Amino acid sequence: MSQESSALERKIRSKQVRVGVIGLGYVGLPLVKLFLTKGFRVTGFDIDPKKVNSLNKGRSYIRHISTLELRGFLKKKAFRASGDFAGLRNMDVIIICVPTPLDVHKNPDLSYVLETTRVIARYLRKGQLVVLESTTYPGTTDEEMLPILIKGGLRPGRDFFLAFSPEREDPGNKSFSTGTIPKVIGGLTPDCGRLARLLYDQIIIRTVPVSSTRVAEAVKLLENIFRSVNIALVNELKIIFERMDIDIWEVIQAASSKPFGYMPFYPGPGYGGHCIPVDPFYLTYKAKEVDYPTKFIELAGEINTRMPYYVVNKTIDALNRRDKSMRNARILILGLAYKKDIDDTRESPSLKIMSVFLEKGARVAYNDPYVPRCAGHREYPGLDLRSVALTAKRLKSSDAVIIATNHSVYDYKWIVRNAPLVVDTRNAIKRKRKNVIKA
Ligand SMILES: NC(=O)c1ccc[n+]([C@@H]2O[C@H](COP(=O)([O-])OP(=O)(O)OC[C@H]3O[C@@H](n4cnc5c(N)ncnc54)[C@H](O)[C@@H]3O)[C@@H](O)[C@H]2O)c1
């Protein structure tokens, strides 16, 4: 164990470490809050000056952290946000939570992680622990980040320490939050893993050590591929069972009574969020290096991305039966977020559904109590709408109302009473109604 390692260990144990979190989004900010709640001093770094200013003024932009809490931490001088990355030199621990999206060719876009690593390398000094939390393919930490970090001559595992620990945040989950979700940790060397574990043991209910950064990277991908494949499976079964006049929701409910060997996944209008539609393709890319095609991932992606079109086609059929064409039909989408009771619209199937309806000449409006405006989406540059008020008049004057996200605040009985046609993609309406179709 090096001198730096022992010194950092002492600092972590006594909570004297200064923690720097890079990327203050859905993952970074809850992590900041957790460290603060457990008595650490934290600096949050972000390239977005609006986020930095907002936080320093005590205004939170995500629901995980309240303005009151934030102001308390600022007053105690336990927290501050910064866009000046020279401040990284003063940190003992640097945790990276920047985006890892796909590029237009569905290949991993590691530019955020690599840019951040280059910035860290500029200020890296002895005794620092660097942890990557962003989801990525196996090999990112040791093959991509490490060469950048050692350029200045510091020795990994002796002078500085490097680990990967995947974030498992589940927005909107009331049972689990950052602090109560066990955390997998893989170090570049055993000592790197030990120090990272020591750190997270101070704030997280349980840590799960694994033998390397690559194993930790693969764990996260397995979790998300598992979800993607199972969601695709029930989406496909939904279509097959529907042709057999069998309600998939009833099937899933009954199957869930099996106490072992089965866990329920639910069909929907497609899949959304930053993780499930994106992360599996990180492995698809990397698997090419070992000359093996990721068939399950690709097939699941194909089925899931087809689902928004299925919803649109079901709506067209239902309107046809009412002697209505899609052109100029008034379509009201309920729910823009990719899942219930949250405000995150990234990769949301509602966006795809809206844009396909618009392409077909429909007049589209949406309501989402959590998303007042729909604009600025990279894949849908033309979409710029504001959430309309959900009134009986609006429902009555719509040709079709699509329940795309089953937010709990919606009064579904009232919606069915007032809308001429409801297309329910989430089983929000349990009883059979003449004006409701499942899609
Ligand atoms: N959102 C989730 O539920 C979730 C769950 C598990 C894992 N993840 C993973 O966590 C990572 C972050 O996701 P997120 O949802 O928090 O993203 P986000 O878009 O909400 O936040 C990312 C933040 O990083 C900032 N940023 C971008 N480039 C930067 C740079 N070079 N330096 C500093 N800051 C920079 C952005 O301004 C933004 O504030 C991704 O890899 C994602 O796959 C997300």
CSV table of C-alpha atoms in Angstrom, one decimal, residues 132-342:
chain,number,residue,atom,x,y,z
A,132,LEU,CA,-16.2,6.7,-13.5
A,133,GLU,CA,-20.0,6.2,-13.0
A,134,SER,CA,-21.2,6.8,-16.5
A,135,THR,CA,-22.6,3.6,-18.2
A,136,THR,CA,-20.2,2.3,-20.9
A,137,TYR,CA,-18.6,-0.7,-22.5
A,138,PRO,CA,-16.0,-3.0,-20.8
A,139,GLY,CA,-12.6,-1.5,-21.3
A,140,THR,CA,-13.5,2.2,-21.2
A,141,THR,CA,-11.7,2.7,-17.8
A,142,ASP,CA,-8.6,0.8,-18.5
A,143,GLU,CA,-8.2,1.1,-22.2
A,144,GLU,CA,-9.5,4.6,-22.9
A,145,MET,CA,-9.2,6.6,-19.7
A,146,LEU,CA,-6.0,5.2,-18.2
A,147,PRO,CA,-3.7,6.1,-21.0
A,148,ILE,CA,-4.9,9.7,-20.8
A,149,LEU,CA,-4.5,9.9,-17.0
A,150,ILE,CA,-1.0,8.4,-16.9
A,151,LYS,CA,0.4,10.8,-19.5
A,152,GLY,CA,1.7,13.2,-16.8
A,153,GLY,CA,3.8,10.4,-15.3
A,154,LEU,CA,1.7,9.5,-12.2
A,155,ARG,CA,1.5,5.8,-11.4
A,156,PRO,CA,-2.0,4.2,-11.2
A,157,GLY,CA,-2.6,2.3,-8.0
A,158,ARG,CA,0.3,4.0,-6.3
A,159,ASP,CA,0.1,7.8,-6.9
A,160,PHE,CA,-3.5,8.0,-7.9
A,161,PHE,CA,-6.4,5.6,-8.0
A,162,LEU,CA,-9.0,4.6,-10.6
A,163,ALA,CA,-12.2,2.7,-10.4
A,164,PHE,CA,-15.5,2.1,-12.2
A,165,SER,CA,-18.8,2.0,-10.3
A,166,PRO,CA,-22.0,2.0,-12.3
A,167,GLU,CA,-24.9,4.2,-11.4
A,168,ARG,CA,-28.2,2.3,-10.9
A,169,GLU,CA,-30.5,5.3,-10.4
A,170,ASP,CA,-34.1,4.6,-11.2
A,171,PRO,CA,-36.0,7.9,-11.6
A,172,GLY,CA,-39.4,7.9,-9.9
A,173,ASN,CA,-38.7,4.8,-7.9
A,174,LYS,CA,-40.2,5.4,-4.4
A,175,SER,CA,-38.7,2.3,-2.8
A,176,PHE,CA,-35.1,2.9,-3.7
A,177,SER,CA,-32.8,5.9,-4.1
A,178,THR,CA,-29.1,6.4,-4.6
A,179,GLY,CA,-28.2,5.5,-1.0
A,180,THR,CA,-30.2,2.3,-0.8
A,181,ILE,CA,-29.3,0.7,-4.0
A,182,PRO,CA,-26.3,-1.7,-3.6
A,183,LYS,CA,-23.3,-0.4,-5.6
A,184,VAL,CA,-21.0,-2.5,-7.7
A,185,ILE,CA,-17.3,-1.4,-7.6
A,186,GLY,CA,-14.4,-2.5,-9.6
A,187,GLY,CA,-10.9,-1.0,-9.2
A,188,LEU,CA,-8.1,-0.9,-11.7
A,189,THR,CA,-5.9,-2.5,-9.0
A,190,PRO,CA,-7.0,-4.1,-5.7
A,191,ASP,CA,-6.0,-1.0,-3.8
A,192,CYS,CA,-8.0,1.2,-6.2
A,193,GLY,CA,-11.0,-1.0,-5.6
A,194,ARG,CA,-10.5,-1.0,-1.8
A,195,LEU,CA,-10.3,2.8,-1.6
A,196,ALA,CA,-13.4,3.3,-3.9
A,197,ARG,CA,-15.3,0.8,-1.8
A,198,LEU,CA,-14.3,2.5,1.4
A,199,LEU,CA,-15.6,5.7,0.0
A,200,TYR,CA,-19.0,4.4,-1.1
A,201,ASP,CA,-19.3,2.4,2.1
A,202,GLN,CA,-19.7,5.8,3.9
A,203,ILE,CA,-22.8,6.7,1.9
A,204,ILE,CA,-24.4,3.5,0.4
A,205,ILE,CA,-26.2,0.8,2.1
A,206,ARG,CA,-24.1,-2.0,0.6
A,207,THR,CA,-21.2,-2.2,-1.8
A,208,VAL,CA,-20.5,-5.2,-4.0
A,209,PRO,CA,-16.8,-5.5,-5.0
A,210,VAL,CA,-15.8,-7.1,-8.2
A,211,SER,CA,-12.4,-8.1,-9.5
A,212,SER,CA,-11.9,-5.4,-12.2
A,213,THR,CA,-13.2,-2.2,-13.8
A,214,ARG,CA,-14.2,-4.4,-16.8
A,215,VAL,CA,-16.4,-6.7,-14.8
A,216,ALA,CA,-18.1,-3.7,-13.2
A,217,GLU,CA,-18.7,-2.1,-16.6
A,218,ALA,CA,-20.1,-5.4,-17.9
A,219,VAL,CA,-22.5,-5.7,-14.9
A,220,LYS,CA,-24.2,-2.5,-15.8
A,221,LEU,CA,-24.6,-3.6,-19.4
A,222,LEU,CA,-26.0,-7.0,-18.4
A,223,GLU,CA,-28.7,-5.3,-16.2
A,224,ASN,CA,-29.8,-3.0,-19.0
A,225,ILE,CA,-29.7,-5.7,-21.7
A,226,PHE,CA,-31.8,-8.0,-19.5
A,227,ARG,CA,-34.4,-5.3,-19.3
A,228,SER,CA,-34.3,-4.4,-23.0
A,229,VAL,CA,-34.7,-8.1,-24.1
A,230,ASN,CA,-37.5,-8.8,-21.7
A,231,ILE,CA,-39.4,-5.6,-22.6
A,232,ALA,CA,-39.1,-6.6,-26.3
A,233,LEU,CA,-40.3,-10.1,-25.5
A,234,VAL,CA,-43.6,-8.9,-23.9
A,235,ASN,CA,-44.0,-6.3,-26.6
A,236,GLU,CA,-43.9,-9.1,-29.2
A,237,LEU,CA,-46.2,-11.3,-27.1
A,238,LYS,CA,-48.6,-8.4,-26.8
A,239,ILE,CA,-49.1,-8.3,-30.6
A,240,ILE,CA,-49.3,-12.1,-30.9
A,241,PHE,CA,-51.8,-12.5,-28.1
A,242,GLU,CA,-53.9,-9.6,-29.3
A,243,ARG,CA,-54.4,-11.5,-32.6
A,244,MET,CA,-55.5,-14.5,-30.5
A,245,ASP,CA,-57.9,-12.2,-28.6
A,246,ILE,CA,-55.9,-12.7,-25.3
A,247,ASP,CA,-55.2,-9.8,-23.0
A,248,ILE,CA,-51.4,-9.8,-22.4
A,249,TRP,CA,-52.0,-7.8,-19.1
A,250,GLU,CA,-54.2,-10.6,-17.7
A,251,VAL,CA,-51.6,-13.2,-18.8
A,252,ILE,CA,-48.8,-11.3,-17.1
A,253,GLN,CA,-50.7,-10.8,-13.9
A,254,ALA,CA,-51.5,-14.5,-13.6
A,255,ALA,CA,-47.9,-15.5,-14.5
A,256,SER,CA,-46.7,-13.2,-11.8
A,257,SER,CA,-48.3,-15.5,-9.2
A,258,LYS,CA,-45.4,-18.0,-9.8
A,259,PRO,CA,-43.2,-17.5,-6.8
A,260,PHE,CA,-40.0,-18.5,-8.6
A,261,GLY,CA,-38.4,-18.4,-12.0
A,262,TYR,CA,-40.5,-15.6,-13.4
A,263,MET,CA,-40.5,-11.8,-13.0
A,264,PRO,CA,-43.0,-9.5,-14.7
A,265,PHE,CA,-42.1,-7.1,-17.5
A,266,TYR,CA,-44.8,-4.9,-19.1
A,267,PRO,CA,-45.5,-4.0,-22.7
A,268,GLY,CA,-45.8,-0.4,-23.7
A,269,PRO,CA,-45.6,2.1,-26.6
A,270,GLY,CA,-41.8,1.5,-27.0
A,271,TYR,CA,-39.0,2.0,-24.6
A,272,GLY,CA,-37.5,5.2,-23.3
A,273,GLY,CA,-35.1,6.9,-20.9
A,274,HIS,CA,-31.4,7.4,-21.2
A,275,CYS,CA,-30.4,3.8,-20.4
A,276,ILE,CA,-32.4,1.0,-21.9
A,277,PRO,CA,-32.6,2.2,-25.5
A,278,VAL,CA,-29.0,3.3,-25.5
A,279,ASP,CA,-26.7,1.2,-23.2
A,280,PRO,CA,-27.1,-2.2,-24.9
A,281,PHE,CA,-25.6,-0.8,-28.1
A,282,TYR,CA,-22.4,0.0,-26.2
A,283,LEU,CA,-21.8,-3.8,-26.1
A,284,THR,CA,-22.9,-4.3,-29.7
A,285,TYR,CA,-20.1,-1.9,-30.7
A,286,LYS,CA,-17.5,-3.5,-28.4
A,287,ALA,CA,-18.5,-7.1,-29.3
A,288,LYS,CA,-17.3,-6.5,-32.9
A,289,GLU,CA,-13.8,-6.5,-31.5
A,290,VAL,CA,-14.2,-10.1,-30.5
A,291,ASP,CA,-16.0,-11.0,-33.7
A,292,TYR,CA,-19.4,-11.9,-32.2
A,293,PRO,CA,-22.7,-10.4,-33.2
A,294,THR,CA,-25.1,-9.3,-30.3
A,295,LYS,CA,-28.2,-10.8,-31.8
A,296,PHE,CA,-30.4,-10.5,-28.7
A,297,ILE,CA,-29.6,-6.9,-28.3
A,298,GLU,CA,-30.3,-6.0,-32.0
A,299,LEU,CA,-33.5,-8.0,-32.1
A,300,ALA,CA,-34.8,-6.4,-28.9
A,301,GLY,CA,-33.9,-3.0,-30.3
A,302,GLU,CA,-35.7,-3.7,-33.5
A,303,ILE,CA,-38.9,-4.9,-31.7
A,304,ASN,CA,-38.9,-2.0,-29.2
A,305,THR,CA,-38.3,0.7,-31.7
A,306,ARG,CA,-41.2,-0.6,-33.8
A,307,MET,CA,-43.7,-0.2,-31.0
A,308,PRO,CA,-44.5,3.5,-31.5
A,309,TYR,CA,-45.5,2.7,-35.1
A,310,TYR,CA,-47.7,-0.1,-33.8
A,311,VAL,CA,-49.5,2.4,-31.6
A,312,VAL,CA,-50.0,4.8,-34.5
A,313,ASN,CA,-51.3,2.0,-36.8
A,314,LYS,CA,-53.8,0.8,-34.2
A,315,THR,CA,-55.0,4.4,-33.9
A,316,ILE,CA,-55.4,4.7,-37.7
A,317,ASP,CA,-57.4,1.4,-37.8
A,318,ALA,CA,-59.6,2.6,-35.0
A,319,LEU,CA,-60.3,5.9,-36.7
A,320,ASN,CA,-61.0,4.1,-40.0
A,321,ARG,CA,-63.7,2.1,-38.3
A,322,ARG,CA,-65.2,5.5,-37.3
A,323,ASP,CA,-64.9,6.7,-40.9
A,324,LYS,CA,-62.2,9.1,-40.0
A,325,SER,CA,-58.9,9.6,-41.7
A,326,MET,CA,-55.6,10.4,-40.0
A,327,ARG,CA,-55.2,13.6,-42.0
A,328,ASN,CA,-56.4,16.5,-39.9
A,329,ALA,CA,-57.4,14.1,-37.1
A,330,ARG,CA,-57.1,15.8,-33.7
A,331,ILE,CA,-54.8,13.6,-31.6
A,332,LEU,CA,-54.1,14.3,-27.9
A,333,ILE,CA,-51.2,12.5,-26.4
A,334,LEU,CA,-51.3,12.0,-22.6
A,335,GLY,CA,-47.8,11.8,-21.1
A,336,LEU,CA,-44.6,12.8,-22.7
A,337,ALA,CA,-42.2,11.5,-20.0
A,338,TYR,CA,-40.9,8.0,-20.8
A,339,LYS,CA,-42.5,6.6,-17.7
A,340,LYS,CA,-45.0,7.5,-15.1
A,341,ASP,CA,-44.7,10.3,-12.5
A,342,ILE,CA,-41.4,11.6,-13.8
